[in-house]
Amino acid sequence: NNKIIYLSSPPTEQNIFLKTTNVPVTMKITATTAITSFLILGAATTIPTIDAFAPTFLTRISQHAPSTSSTSSTCLLMALDSSMKERLDGIRRSYLALTERLADPDVIGNSNLLMQVMKDRSQSEEVVQAFDEYTQFETELVGAKELFQEAGDDNEMREMARSEIKDIDAKLEELEERIKILLLPKDPNDDRNCMLEIRAGTGGSEANIFAGDLLDVYRKYMTDQGWQVTMIDSSPGDDGGYKNVVLEVKGDSVYSKLKWEAGVHRVQRVPATETQGRVHTSTATVAIMPECDEVDIKIDPKDIEMSTMRSGGAGGQNVNKVETAVDLVHKPTGIRIKCTQERSQLKNKELAMKMLMAKLYDIENEKREAEERARRGDQIGTGGRSEKIRTYNWKDSRVSEHRLGQNYPLQSFLSGEIGQIIDGLIAKDQEMKLRQLSEEGAN
Amino acid sequence: IQQLSNQCLSKDERDAYISLLERRMQHEPLQYIIGKWDFHFLTGLKIKKPMLCPRPETEELVELVLAEVGNLLRDWKEKRKMRILDVGCGTGAIGIAIANKYPAAVQVVALDVLPEAVDLSNENAEQFLSRYSAHGDSKLGVKSIYEAMLCSATHFTNNTTNTSRDLSKKKYKMNFDIVVSNPPYIPLKDMIDLSSDVVEYESYEALCGGVDGLNVIRDIVHRLPEWTFSSSLRAKHCWMEVDESHPRHLARWLSPGSVEARRCGVEYVESYTDFCGRDRFVKLRVS
């Protein structure tokens, strides 16, 4: 039922208006020069008359497509409009400028500057390459359409040209999708390292053991990813597992992947401590805090009350106790951090401050995200702290990811293969952002 | 740690462990039993009795001195390295921690009256600082960054020679830019209150500073002008960790403009508290 109409006599942009008569139309502008094509969805009983349309109309995307499935890419078909192309041109220009800078001897001599330039450049590399491919295909399409035109009555030629046009169209579509995703606003914290905290929730010993199980799973995943993991603080549970455990995770794109783990995890199983074989439900809360430095969070030393094992009684040379634990209270927020990890008290102090900064930064992020979530309605967020994100059911051997509405095999999860779930969440987030963008565009 | 907890010990390992436990039951300091501990950013500093086990407060002393070193380096116009004197170095903790942060900019000379302390300090310096001396003054090795010597505060003059084998007849320039010390400072009357893990194992000389605890501190003050003698107008400071009772005594004794301050050539500048809120550190200036 979908038709593609080609205008044989190329009109200029200025003198075409498209009158739609209740026909779902998605316009696809493939070349700003010769030929414009219109993809008409659904059964069109009347072919819309084509008079002229102004450039502004060209950039508007009308999405009246019957939505059979929300993921159907033809329904979300948005061409790269001229403002987007301008933006891409700008990105390409800066990319080339940065590439030139890499050859600058001043830059080469300064290793910090060199790393910064390389980092900035690599961030745009993917989208520039995709855009280059895109413009190349656009040129090829022009050629193919010219061929089609010149074919005249030669059916064989027309068929060849037509199938080539179809191929290129498909490739252009794919590239458009990719470019759009690459242009989506990125979470500024995505590239950061982070702290992962697992806290046992309701369920007593069983919750502690479950927290320990989650820790094992995450550890396996982190090793697979090649990330560096350091345990910062832990309070073991009496019967196993942990009441609370904090890890520092360093590596590539750590936050962008782990952020999806934040929230309340629920487990349904017969606990190891259960004598009568009843199934219990317990919870553990995972918090993911992007690492931050003094640029992100300023802490007034006056707001901090620090106590150590040496407070009270004599100190200095008079006492030799090796308890170097540091206890930190941030008075304005009441956040309390205990750090016992290091043998050097100074190092414990620094670690505790690091944790405090991460927590404060996390609170700010959470506030900001909550505001955005409220504004956007039902968007899949990186989870309010108390959002129940997953349920693990031992009897049915299944993990239910509630944000995706999907189940996964429990065994793969327990072996540390959580990549599948994370990829699904990332994909869904991108899809929602794309939809958001198109809705905003239509308004 | 989980893996370790599941291991079974062999008989030898068990016996060794039990003898260590027995030592601890006698209140021997943990640092002596294990033989090392962390101080500042020095992981695994070797510690041997009877040298004083570095305390957490002393990490703050290091931080104070490092702040001054950082400030001085910003306007550093001398062609030579910055020279720092650590009096009563013990394990070497203070001087090595400072050199560890600025190995290219700083040269530390350290003194102690115990030969074991001098040896231990040089040993620790080798462990932590030799990685920095690979290039440049390779003939001297670590000694170009850190050198400990057997000498008391009073006897350290420009005529002092190092009597150790490899550096015999070496003399020391008395143009130090910063003097730092964690001298024995416990007043005699407080020595009785010390717990057994301190007083039975750590060296008496490293702890007691005489009746008022100020004996060694006085020795240092009297030597300060000679140690920091130079034509530069830059202020020379002495940083010390002291007993809680000392800052006000020193403030009175070396009050700027007072007769004593002029006689000694040293003025009290200010004191700093440690993280427990106790008056713990003093800053003096050679006037």
XYZ file of C-alpha atoms in Angstrom:
730
model
C 0.000 0.000 0.000
C 2.940 2.307 0.505
C 3.765 4.312 -2.526
C 6.718 6.310 -3.505
C 6.086 9.138 -5.870
C 8.829 10.630 -7.824
C 8.465 13.951 -9.454
C 9.780 13.703 -12.906
C 10.225 17.368 -13.459
C 12.295 18.656 -10.628
C 10.658 21.632 -9.017
C 12.643 23.990 -6.929
C 12.086 23.993 -3.204
C 10.341 27.294 -3.275
C 7.526 26.430 -5.530
C 6.096 23.233 -4.172
C 3.192 22.922 -1.795
C 1.892 19.612 -0.713
C -1.759 19.442 0.005
C -2.625 16.510 2.085
C -6.116 15.198 2.019
C -6.359 12.999 5.060
C -3.693 10.780 3.737
C -0.884 9.821 6.065
C 2.195 11.188 4.498
C 5.741 11.107 5.532
C 8.023 13.194 3.486
C 11.457 12.083 2.855
C 13.774 14.607 1.403
C 16.750 12.818 0.058
C 18.433 15.504 -1.933
C 18.105 19.189 -1.791
C 18.645 19.438 -5.503
C 17.025 17.435 -8.167
C 14.466 14.975 -7.048
C 12.298 14.829 -4.016
C 10.464 11.710 -3.085
C 7.384 11.252 -1.038
C 6.620 8.141 0.845
C 2.928 7.770 1.301
C 1.734 5.356 3.884
C -1.520 3.574 3.899
C -3.992 3.329 1.086
C -4.037 6.558 -0.776
C -7.103 6.851 -2.838
C -6.252 10.254 -4.023
C -2.770 11.165 -4.892
C -2.079 14.452 -3.212
C -1.671 17.277 -5.616
C 1.667 18.768 -5.641
C 1.898 22.428 -6.115
C 4.695 23.903 -4.159
C 5.952 23.977 -0.656
C 8.043 26.337 1.300
C 11.318 25.274 2.849
C 9.871 25.504 6.327
C 7.297 22.930 5.444
C 10.069 20.797 4.167
C 11.556 20.648 7.592
C 8.357 19.758 9.321
C 7.696 16.132 9.790
C 4.103 15.111 9.856
C 3.626 11.938 11.750
C 0.120 10.774 11.200
C 1.248 7.278 10.499
C -0.961 4.524 11.817
C 1.111 3.169 14.644
C 0.949 -0.553 14.467
C 4.041 -1.055 16.517
C 5.789 1.603 18.422
C 9.150 0.457 17.246
C 8.337 0.514 13.577
C 11.000 2.681 12.117
C 8.953 3.668 9.100
C 6.513 5.418 11.421
C 9.295 7.351 13.059
C 10.867 8.114 9.759
C 12.376 11.510 10.096
C 14.590 12.897 7.461
C 17.690 14.784 8.271
C 16.268 18.237 8.001
C 18.350 21.257 7.076
C 18.900 22.475 10.623
C 20.166 19.046 11.572
C 22.435 19.049 8.560
C 23.795 22.423 9.520
C 24.553 21.056 12.928
C 26.285 18.046 11.426
C 28.313 20.286 9.143
C 29.405 22.257 12.173
C 30.412 19.082 13.961
C 32.361 17.929 10.944
C 34.161 21.275 10.731
C 35.259 21.128 14.373
C 36.299 17.516 13.912
C 38.568 18.481 11.017
C 39.935 21.394 13.004
C 40.742 19.083 15.898
C 42.399 16.637 13.515
C 44.622 19.444 12.304
C 45.472 20.389 15.858
C 46.810 16.900 16.443
C 49.615 17.726 14.034
C 50.411 20.981 15.825
C 53.824 20.650 17.494
C 52.626 22.735 20.460
C 49.881 20.251 21.091
C 52.116 17.231 20.591
C 54.578 18.613 23.122
C 51.976 19.004 25.850
C 50.712 15.582 26.829
C 47.693 16.855 28.779
C 46.582 19.041 25.897
C 47.165 16.229 23.452
C 44.990 13.867 25.440
C 42.238 16.469 25.684
C 42.265 17.126 21.937
C 42.238 13.407 21.178
C 39.348 12.888 23.567
C 37.286 15.733 22.109
C 37.968 14.530 18.606
C 37.036 10.916 19.290
C 33.704 12.001 20.700
C 32.570 13.307 17.312
C 34.336 10.664 15.260
C 31.427 8.257 14.982
C 28.830 10.813 13.985
C 31.155 12.474 11.463
C 31.879 9.151 9.815
C 28.175 8.321 9.678
C 27.392 11.719 8.202
C 30.134 11.337 5.600
C 28.668 8.002 4.577
C 25.248 9.616 4.435
C 26.262 12.461 2.159
C 28.035 9.989 -0.067
C 24.907 7.915 -0.417
C 22.902 11.039 -1.110
C 25.150 11.790 -4.061
C 24.807 8.215 -5.273
C 21.062 8.522 -5.014
C 21.084 11.592 -7.196
C 23.013 9.669 -9.787
C 20.638 6.734 -9.592
C 17.631 8.954 -10.044
C 19.150 10.701 -12.989
C 19.699 7.293 -14.449
C 16.067 6.476 -13.807
C 14.992 9.634 -15.547
C 17.215 9.126 -18.529
C 16.127 5.524 -18.859
C 12.945 6.718 -20.473
C 11.268 3.725 -22.073
C 14.055 1.270 -21.448
C 12.394 -1.014 -18.892
C 15.534 -2.885 -18.023
C 17.353 0.310 -17.226
C 14.412 1.613 -15.209
C 14.315 -1.591 -13.169
C 18.041 -1.422 -12.464
C 17.813 2.196 -11.445
C 14.735 1.564 -9.333
C 16.310 -1.285 -7.373
C 19.457 0.774 -6.855
C 17.342 3.631 -5.561
C 15.618 1.238 -3.190
C 18.926 -0.049 -1.869
C 20.321 3.392 -1.288
C 17.095 4.530 0.342
C 17.335 1.694 2.823
C 20.942 2.525 3.627
C 20.095 6.200 4.054
C 17.297 5.275 6.455
C 19.630 3.182 8.534
C 22.233 5.928 8.656
C 19.626 8.489 9.614
C 18.584 6.383 12.573
C 22.175 6.003 13.648
C 22.954 9.665 13.262
C 19.857 10.676 15.203
C 20.835 8.422 18.051
C 24.371 9.757 18.002
C 23.025 13.296 18.141
C 20.795 12.579 21.103
C 21.651 14.556 24.216
C 24.044 12.438 26.190
C 23.953 11.989 29.902
C 26.920 14.132 30.997
C 27.893 11.506 33.527
C 28.056 8.616 31.084
C 31.812 8.442 30.742
C 32.502 8.730 34.420
C 33.648 6.127 36.865
C 31.275 5.534 39.720
C 30.654 4.155 43.175
C 28.278 1.262 43.532
C 26.521 0.761 46.842
C 24.413 -2.272 47.729
C 22.298 -1.986 50.821
C 20.262 -4.870 52.211
C 16.619 -3.925 52.548
C 13.747 -5.741 54.184
C 14.248 -9.395 55.015
C 16.904 -9.543 57.723
C 19.669 -12.098 57.150
C 18.195 -13.210 53.861
C 18.379 -9.634 52.562
C 22.039 -9.496 53.572
C 22.759 -12.747 51.768
C 20.921 -11.478 48.693
C 23.006 -8.293 48.783
C 26.067 -10.539 48.759
C 24.667 -12.471 45.782
C 24.151 -9.270 43.847
C 27.707 -8.252 44.671
C 29.008 -11.507 43.195
C 27.030 -10.960 40.007
C 28.270 -7.408 39.609
C 31.838 -8.435 40.291
C 31.692 -11.012 37.517
C 30.223 -8.477 35.112
C 32.842 -5.892 36.020
C 35.669 -8.359 35.497
C 34.219 -9.272 32.109
C 34.108 -5.613 31.174
C 37.722 -5.223 32.225
C 36.895 -2.630 34.860
C 38.943 -1.971 37.967
C 37.068 -2.644 41.195
C 38.019 -1.530 44.717
C 35.978 -2.239 47.801
C 35.729 0.913 49.844
C 33.606 -0.056 52.770
C 31.608 -3.037 53.884
C 29.495 -4.194 56.794
C 29.195 -7.966 56.592
C 25.970 -9.595 57.692
C 26.056 -12.008 60.622
C 24.856 -14.970 58.577
C 26.678 -14.067 55.417
C 26.394 -11.437 52.723
C 26.456 -7.743 53.562
C 24.309 -5.198 55.306
C 26.049 -2.629 53.205
C 28.886 -2.615 50.735
C 30.448 0.151 48.644
C 32.638 -0.390 45.598
C 34.568 2.024 43.457
C 34.450 1.048 39.784
C 36.804 2.493 37.194
C 36.915 1.901 33.478
C 35.317 2.773 30.156
C 31.772 4.077 30.162
C 31.179 2.637 33.615
C 28.365 4.933 34.622
C 26.531 4.668 31.306
C 26.075 0.934 31.898
C 25.824 0.605 35.664
C 23.319 3.430 36.086
C 20.566 1.057 35.016
C 21.175 -1.084 38.102
C 20.074 1.657 40.466
C 16.875 0.944 42.342
C 15.252 -1.733 44.438
C 15.908 -5.371 43.546
C 13.447 -7.903 44.889
C 14.126 -11.597 45.419
C 11.622 -14.407 45.915
C 13.091 -17.687 47.074
C 13.465 -20.092 49.957
C 16.228 -18.539 52.061
C 19.229 -20.561 53.170
C 18.229 -19.771 56.740
C 14.653 -20.982 56.278
C 13.830 -24.202 58.087
C 10.352 -24.874 56.777
C 10.800 -24.357 53.069
C 8.697 -21.220 52.810
C 9.342 -18.689 50.095
C 10.345 -15.252 51.336
C 10.491 -11.927 49.578
C 13.445 -9.691 50.435
C 14.951 -6.619 48.881
C 18.248 -4.921 48.325
C 18.779 -1.382 47.102
C 21.499 -0.527 44.649
C 22.720 3.059 44.371
C 25.046 4.225 41.624
C 26.923 7.442 42.230
C 28.992 8.976 39.447
C 32.391 10.033 40.638
C 32.948 13.718 40.847
C 35.626 16.184 41.829
C 35.806 19.639 43.359
C 34.556 21.149 40.123
C 31.218 19.407 40.506
C 30.694 19.668 44.206
C 32.000 22.260 46.604
C 32.098 21.267 50.227
C 32.689 23.820 52.944
C 35.105 22.300 55.503
C 33.014 23.942 58.229
C 30.091 21.718 57.286
C 32.024 18.592 58.118
C 32.428 17.006 61.497
C 35.110 14.388 61.502
C 35.801 12.047 64.347
C 38.381 9.335 64.589
C 39.229 6.593 67.020
C 41.629 8.974 68.707
C 39.052 11.503 69.792
C 38.800 11.446 73.538
C 41.659 10.740 75.899
C 45.274 11.491 75.095
C 46.630 11.494 71.584
C 49.854 12.111 69.709
C 52.954 10.310 70.924
C 51.122 9.263 74.089
C 48.962 6.731 72.289
C 49.702 4.072 69.710
C 46.454 2.606 68.470
C 46.200 1.425 64.906
C 42.511 2.125 64.461
C 42.647 4.642 61.666
C 38.930 4.599 60.961
C 37.414 7.915 60.065
C 33.825 8.899 60.734
C 32.483 11.824 58.771
C 29.229 13.706 59.231
C 28.083 16.298 56.724
C 26.052 18.561 58.932
C 23.725 20.217 56.391
C 22.494 16.912 54.994
C 23.177 14.564 57.876
C 25.030 12.152 55.606
C 27.320 9.939 57.637
C 30.264 8.118 56.141
C 32.528 5.668 57.818
C 35.774 4.648 56.189
C 37.858 1.862 57.625
C 39.577 0.636 54.535
C 43.058 2.086 54.771
C 45.846 1.849 57.327
C 46.768 5.455 56.773
C 44.286 7.788 58.445
C 44.943 10.375 55.798
C 43.925 7.944 53.084
C 40.770 7.065 54.975
C 39.963 10.754 55.224
C 40.426 11.191 51.504
C 38.310 8.156 50.684
C 35.579 9.335 53.025
C 35.578 12.764 51.366
C 35.427 11.098 47.969
C 32.395 9.093 49.035
C 30.758 12.169 50.496
C 31.251 14.131 47.296
C 29.887 11.255 45.263
C 26.792 11.055 47.463
C 26.153 14.795 47.359
C 26.619 14.839 43.606
C 24.262 11.904 43.340
C 21.599 13.762 45.311
C 21.876 16.712 42.965
C 21.666 14.462 39.946
C 18.664 12.685 41.394
C 16.920 16.003 41.967
C 17.593 17.114 38.444
C 16.493 13.809 36.974
C 13.320 13.749 39.039
C 12.457 17.175 37.684
C 13.048 15.982 34.157
C 11.030 12.857 34.711
C 8.146 14.915 35.968
C 8.385 17.119 32.919
C 8.567 14.252 30.466
C 5.965 12.090 32.037
C 6.464 8.390 31.691
C 10.036 8.283 30.512
C 12.189 5.422 31.555
C 14.596 7.049 33.931
C 17.669 5.760 35.654
C 15.401 4.963 38.529
C 14.343 6.906 41.559
C 16.021 5.281 44.488
C 12.864 3.528 45.561
C 11.763 2.353 42.138
C 11.330 -1.439 42.086
C 13.248 -2.305 38.988
C 13.643 -6.056 39.086
C 12.296 -9.192 40.661
C 14.333 -12.382 40.871
C 12.258 -15.532 41.200
C 14.178 -18.675 42.069
C 11.336 -21.145 41.647
C 10.644 -20.064 38.079
C 14.336 -19.392 37.373
C 13.524 -15.994 36.020
C 14.533 -12.369 36.276
C 11.746 -9.885 35.558
C 12.968 -6.491 34.438
C 9.975 -4.275 35.140
C 11.050 -1.275 33.110
C 11.184 -3.350 29.956
C 8.378 -5.702 30.878
C 10.603 -8.619 29.971
C 11.912 -11.776 31.571
C 15.381 -13.204 31.417
C 16.846 -16.525 32.539
C 18.039 -16.411 36.146
C 21.113 -18.530 35.504
C 22.629 -16.153 32.975
C 22.060 -13.289 35.352
C 23.795 -15.150 38.167
C 26.763 -15.858 35.899
C 27.238 -12.132 35.478
C 25.656 -11.852 32.026
C 23.654 -8.735 32.677
C 24.779 -7.092 29.437
C 21.640 -8.189 27.632
C 19.377 -6.461 30.127
C 21.470 -3.306 30.118
C 21.524 -3.155 26.322
C 17.742 -3.518 26.274
C 17.369 -0.640 28.722
C 19.724 1.555 26.741
C 17.849 0.817 23.527
C 14.513 1.622 25.105
C 15.877 4.856 26.532
C 17.139 5.898 23.109
C 13.818 5.073 21.513
C 11.971 7.199 24.018
C 14.349 10.083 23.546
C 13.892 9.877 19.784
C 10.145 9.898 20.189
C 10.422 12.814 22.566
C 12.471 14.744 20.039
C 10.035 14.107 17.232
C 7.089 15.155 19.381
C 8.868 18.341 20.253
C 9.648 18.854 16.604
C 6.044 18.497 15.622
C 4.893 21.163 18.073
C 39.860 -12.028 51.561
C 37.071 -14.519 51.025
C 39.471 -16.811 49.237
C 41.989 -16.521 52.058
C 39.390 -17.326 54.682
C 38.670 -20.627 52.989
C 42.278 -21.759 52.991
C 43.618 -24.302 55.447
C 46.829 -23.458 57.259
C 49.783 -25.801 57.349
C 51.263 -26.652 60.725
C 54.175 -24.257 60.223
C 51.845 -21.461 59.239
C 49.690 -22.167 62.268
C 52.654 -22.096 64.636
C 53.961 -18.883 63.132
C 50.543 -17.296 63.466
C 50.146 -18.366 67.083
C 53.525 -16.932 68.045
C 52.480 -13.637 66.452
C 49.249 -13.721 68.447
C 51.211 -14.327 71.610
C 53.317 -11.283 70.953
C 50.161 -9.255 70.518
C 48.802 -10.610 73.755
C 51.858 -9.075 75.393
C 50.671 -5.741 73.979
C 53.462 -5.500 71.488
C 52.489 -2.839 68.948
C 50.909 -4.278 65.847
C 53.287 -2.336 63.633
C 56.283 -4.095 65.204
C 54.660 -7.516 64.811
C 53.791 -6.995 61.178
C 56.989 -5.071 60.565
C 55.389 -2.379 58.484
C 52.450 -0.037 58.292
C 51.084 2.685 56.055
C 51.900 6.327 56.636
C 50.602 9.133 54.470
C 50.989 7.767 50.956
C 53.819 5.439 51.847
C 52.350 1.977 51.696
C 54.326 -0.528 53.717
C 56.764 1.691 55.599
C 59.132 -0.598 57.514
C 58.849 -0.238 61.245
C 61.192 -1.767 63.808
C 61.509 -1.398 67.515
C 62.416 0.708 69.301
C 61.708 3.420 66.740
C 58.443 5.265 67.283
C 55.493 3.949 65.262
C 54.233 6.888 63.198
C 50.978 8.284 64.539
C 48.071 9.647 62.441
C 48.631 13.166 63.799
C 52.036 13.212 62.194
C 50.371 12.762 58.801
C 48.867 16.190 59.374
C 52.293 17.628 60.140
C 53.434 16.310 56.770
C 50.446 17.939 55.091
C 51.267 21.294 56.700
C 54.857 21.162 55.492
C 53.806 19.988 52.028
C 51.534 23.019 51.757
C 54.472 25.303 52.463
C 56.707 23.431 50.033
C 54.038 23.849 47.370
C 53.825 27.586 48.036
C 57.580 28.069 47.987
C 57.939 26.131 44.766
C 55.675 28.516 42.933
C 58.211 31.336 43.298
C 61.322 29.209 43.562
C 64.204 31.075 41.975
C 67.182 29.193 43.383
C 69.109 26.915 41.101
C 69.479 24.346 43.837
C 66.860 21.989 45.263
C 64.820 23.035 48.259
C 66.529 21.690 51.392
C 64.602 20.278 54.292
C 65.933 19.130 57.647
C 64.057 16.427 59.572
C 65.225 16.313 63.185
C 64.643 13.030 64.990
C 63.631 11.047 61.937
C 62.942 7.663 63.576
C 61.556 5.446 60.809
C 62.119 8.276 58.340
C 58.377 8.697 57.880
C 58.167 12.501 57.778
C 61.119 13.262 55.528
C 60.365 10.410 53.141
C 56.687 11.329 52.875
C 57.689 14.872 51.918
C 60.331 13.732 49.433
C 57.841 11.267 47.977
C 55.596 14.120 46.907
C 58.312 16.362 45.463
C 61.268 14.110 44.635
C 62.617 16.351 41.905
C 62.382 19.587 43.875
C 63.400 18.657 47.370
C 66.404 17.288 49.227
C 65.962 16.005 52.756
C 68.659 15.611 55.397
C 67.486 13.647 58.433
C 69.047 13.308 61.884
C 68.628 10.812 64.699
C 70.632 9.824 67.759
C 69.932 6.105 67.368
C 72.028 4.208 64.785
C 69.095 1.838 64.208
C 66.889 4.780 63.305
C 69.437 6.131 60.842
C 69.716 2.728 59.180
C 65.962 2.187 59.076
C 65.357 5.667 57.621
C 67.883 5.091 54.862
C 66.390 1.661 54.198
C 62.894 3.101 53.856
C 64.223 5.900 51.678
C 65.750 3.311 49.376
C 62.420 1.502 49.159
C 60.275 4.522 48.363
C 62.563 7.026 46.710
C 64.990 5.019 44.616
C 62.465 4.954 41.766
C 62.928 8.715 41.422
C 66.697 8.749 41.375
C 67.069 6.675 38.228
C 68.090 9.682 36.176
C 70.090 12.765 36.982
C 72.154 12.497 40.137
C 72.576 8.791 39.676
C 76.025 8.804 41.200
C 74.533 9.710 44.530
C 71.384 7.677 44.034
C 68.727 8.134 46.668
C 71.089 10.300 48.707
C 70.437 13.176 46.344
C 66.844 13.125 47.560
C 67.075 11.808 51.108
C 69.919 11.140 53.512
C 69.763 10.186 57.171
C 72.704 10.746 59.482
C 73.646 9.872 63.040
C 73.722 13.161 64.921
C 71.905 14.998 67.683
C 70.270 18.389 67.188
C 72.841 20.169 69.321
C 75.806 18.663 67.543
C 74.640 19.292 64.005
C 76.790 22.204 62.809
C 78.565 23.151 59.641
C 81.612 21.342 60.959
C 79.787 18.083 61.446
C 81.014 15.325 59.217
C 79.209 12.189 58.354
C 81.153 9.350 59.898
C 79.482 6.578 57.965
C 81.671 4.559 55.621
C 80.477 5.755 52.282
C 80.128 9.426 53.109
C 83.060 10.062 55.412
C 84.231 13.610 55.688
C 81.105 14.918 53.992
C 79.942 18.208 55.416
C 76.512 19.736 55.198
C 75.570 23.180 54.000
C 73.642 25.037 56.641
C 71.179 26.668 54.309
C 68.045 24.667 55.009
C 64.787 26.200 53.794
C 62.472 24.312 56.106
C 63.083 22.481 59.367
C 60.565 19.869 60.503
C 60.516 17.747 63.605
C 58.425 15.366 65.642
C 60.757 15.456 68.623
C 60.260 13.529 71.857
C 57.785 15.823 73.617
C 56.017 13.989 76.392
C 56.516 15.726 79.762
C 58.070 13.477 82.422
C 54.979 13.421 84.601
C 52.869 12.068 81.741
C 55.213 9.173 81.062
C 53.610 7.226 83.928
C 50.218 7.376 82.264
C 51.406 5.762 79.084
C 49.918 2.374 78.285
C 52.191 -0.663 78.224
C 52.107 -1.038 74.470
C 53.798 2.324 74.193
C 56.145 2.490 77.145
C 57.402 -1.095 77.112
C 58.275 -1.206 73.466
C 58.908 2.203 72.013
C 62.138 3.988 72.812
C 62.110 6.210 75.879
C 64.336 8.704 74.157
C 61.849 9.031 71.348
C 59.040 9.844 73.751
C 60.180 11.806 76.766
C 61.228 15.412 76.327
C 62.358 16.009 79.890
C 60.484 17.537 82.776
C 58.404 19.906 80.706
C 58.809 17.905 77.510
C 60.621 20.811 75.846
C 64.256 19.656 76.085
C 64.803 18.631 72.496
C 62.557 21.427 71.281
C 64.798 23.929 73.029
C 67.866 22.359 71.424
C 66.254 22.748 68.029
C 65.252 26.372 68.615
C 68.810 27.271 69.590
C 70.194 25.767 66.421
C 67.596 27.126 64.010
C 69.342 30.356 62.980
C 72.563 28.504 62.203
C 70.794 25.796 60.212
C 68.824 28.200 58.056
C 71.513 30.763 57.482
C 71.383 32.279 54.015
C 71.439 35.624 52.260
C 67.912 35.187 50.986
C 65.207 37.338 52.557
C 62.736 34.516 52.320
C 61.225 33.506 55.672
C 62.515 30.227 57.066
C 60.035 28.215 59.043
C 60.288 25.406 61.529
C 57.303 23.068 61.906
C 57.000 20.828 64.914
C 54.585 18.366 66.430
C 54.397 19.044 70.157
C 52.591 18.240 73.375
C 49.268 20.016 73.981
C 50.833 22.151 76.700
C 53.602 23.475 74.472
C 52.033 25.958 72.048
C 51.237 28.485 74.759
C 54.674 28.050 76.378
C 56.344 28.624 73.050
C 54.067 31.552 72.262
C 55.162 33.196 75.503
C 58.839 32.316 75.282
C 59.324 33.319 71.647
C 56.751 36.068 71.428
C 57.633 38.277 68.426
C 59.639 41.298 69.552
C 60.369 39.880 73.007
C 63.871 39.816 74.497
C 64.088 36.052 74.289
C 62.872 35.944 70.697
C 65.548 38.446 69.723
C 68.219 36.609 71.665
C 67.364 33.259 70.065
C 66.706 34.730 66.666
C 63.466 32.740 66.473
C 59.854 33.899 66.701
C 56.627 32.040 67.380
C 54.202 32.407 64.459
C 51.158 30.282 65.212
C 49.847 26.886 66.235
C 47.477 24.426 64.555
C 45.113 21.884 66.004
C 45.014 18.252 65.016
C 41.827 16.509 63.903
C 40.892 15.909 67.544
C 40.959 19.620 68.229
C 44.122 19.470 70.327
C 46.877 22.080 70.013
C 49.351 19.899 68.239
C 51.549 21.760 65.749
C 53.606 24.939 65.986
C 55.140 27.103 63.323
C 58.233 29.144 64.184
C 60.066 31.669 62.084
C 63.773 32.421 62.040
C 63.942 36.213 62.353
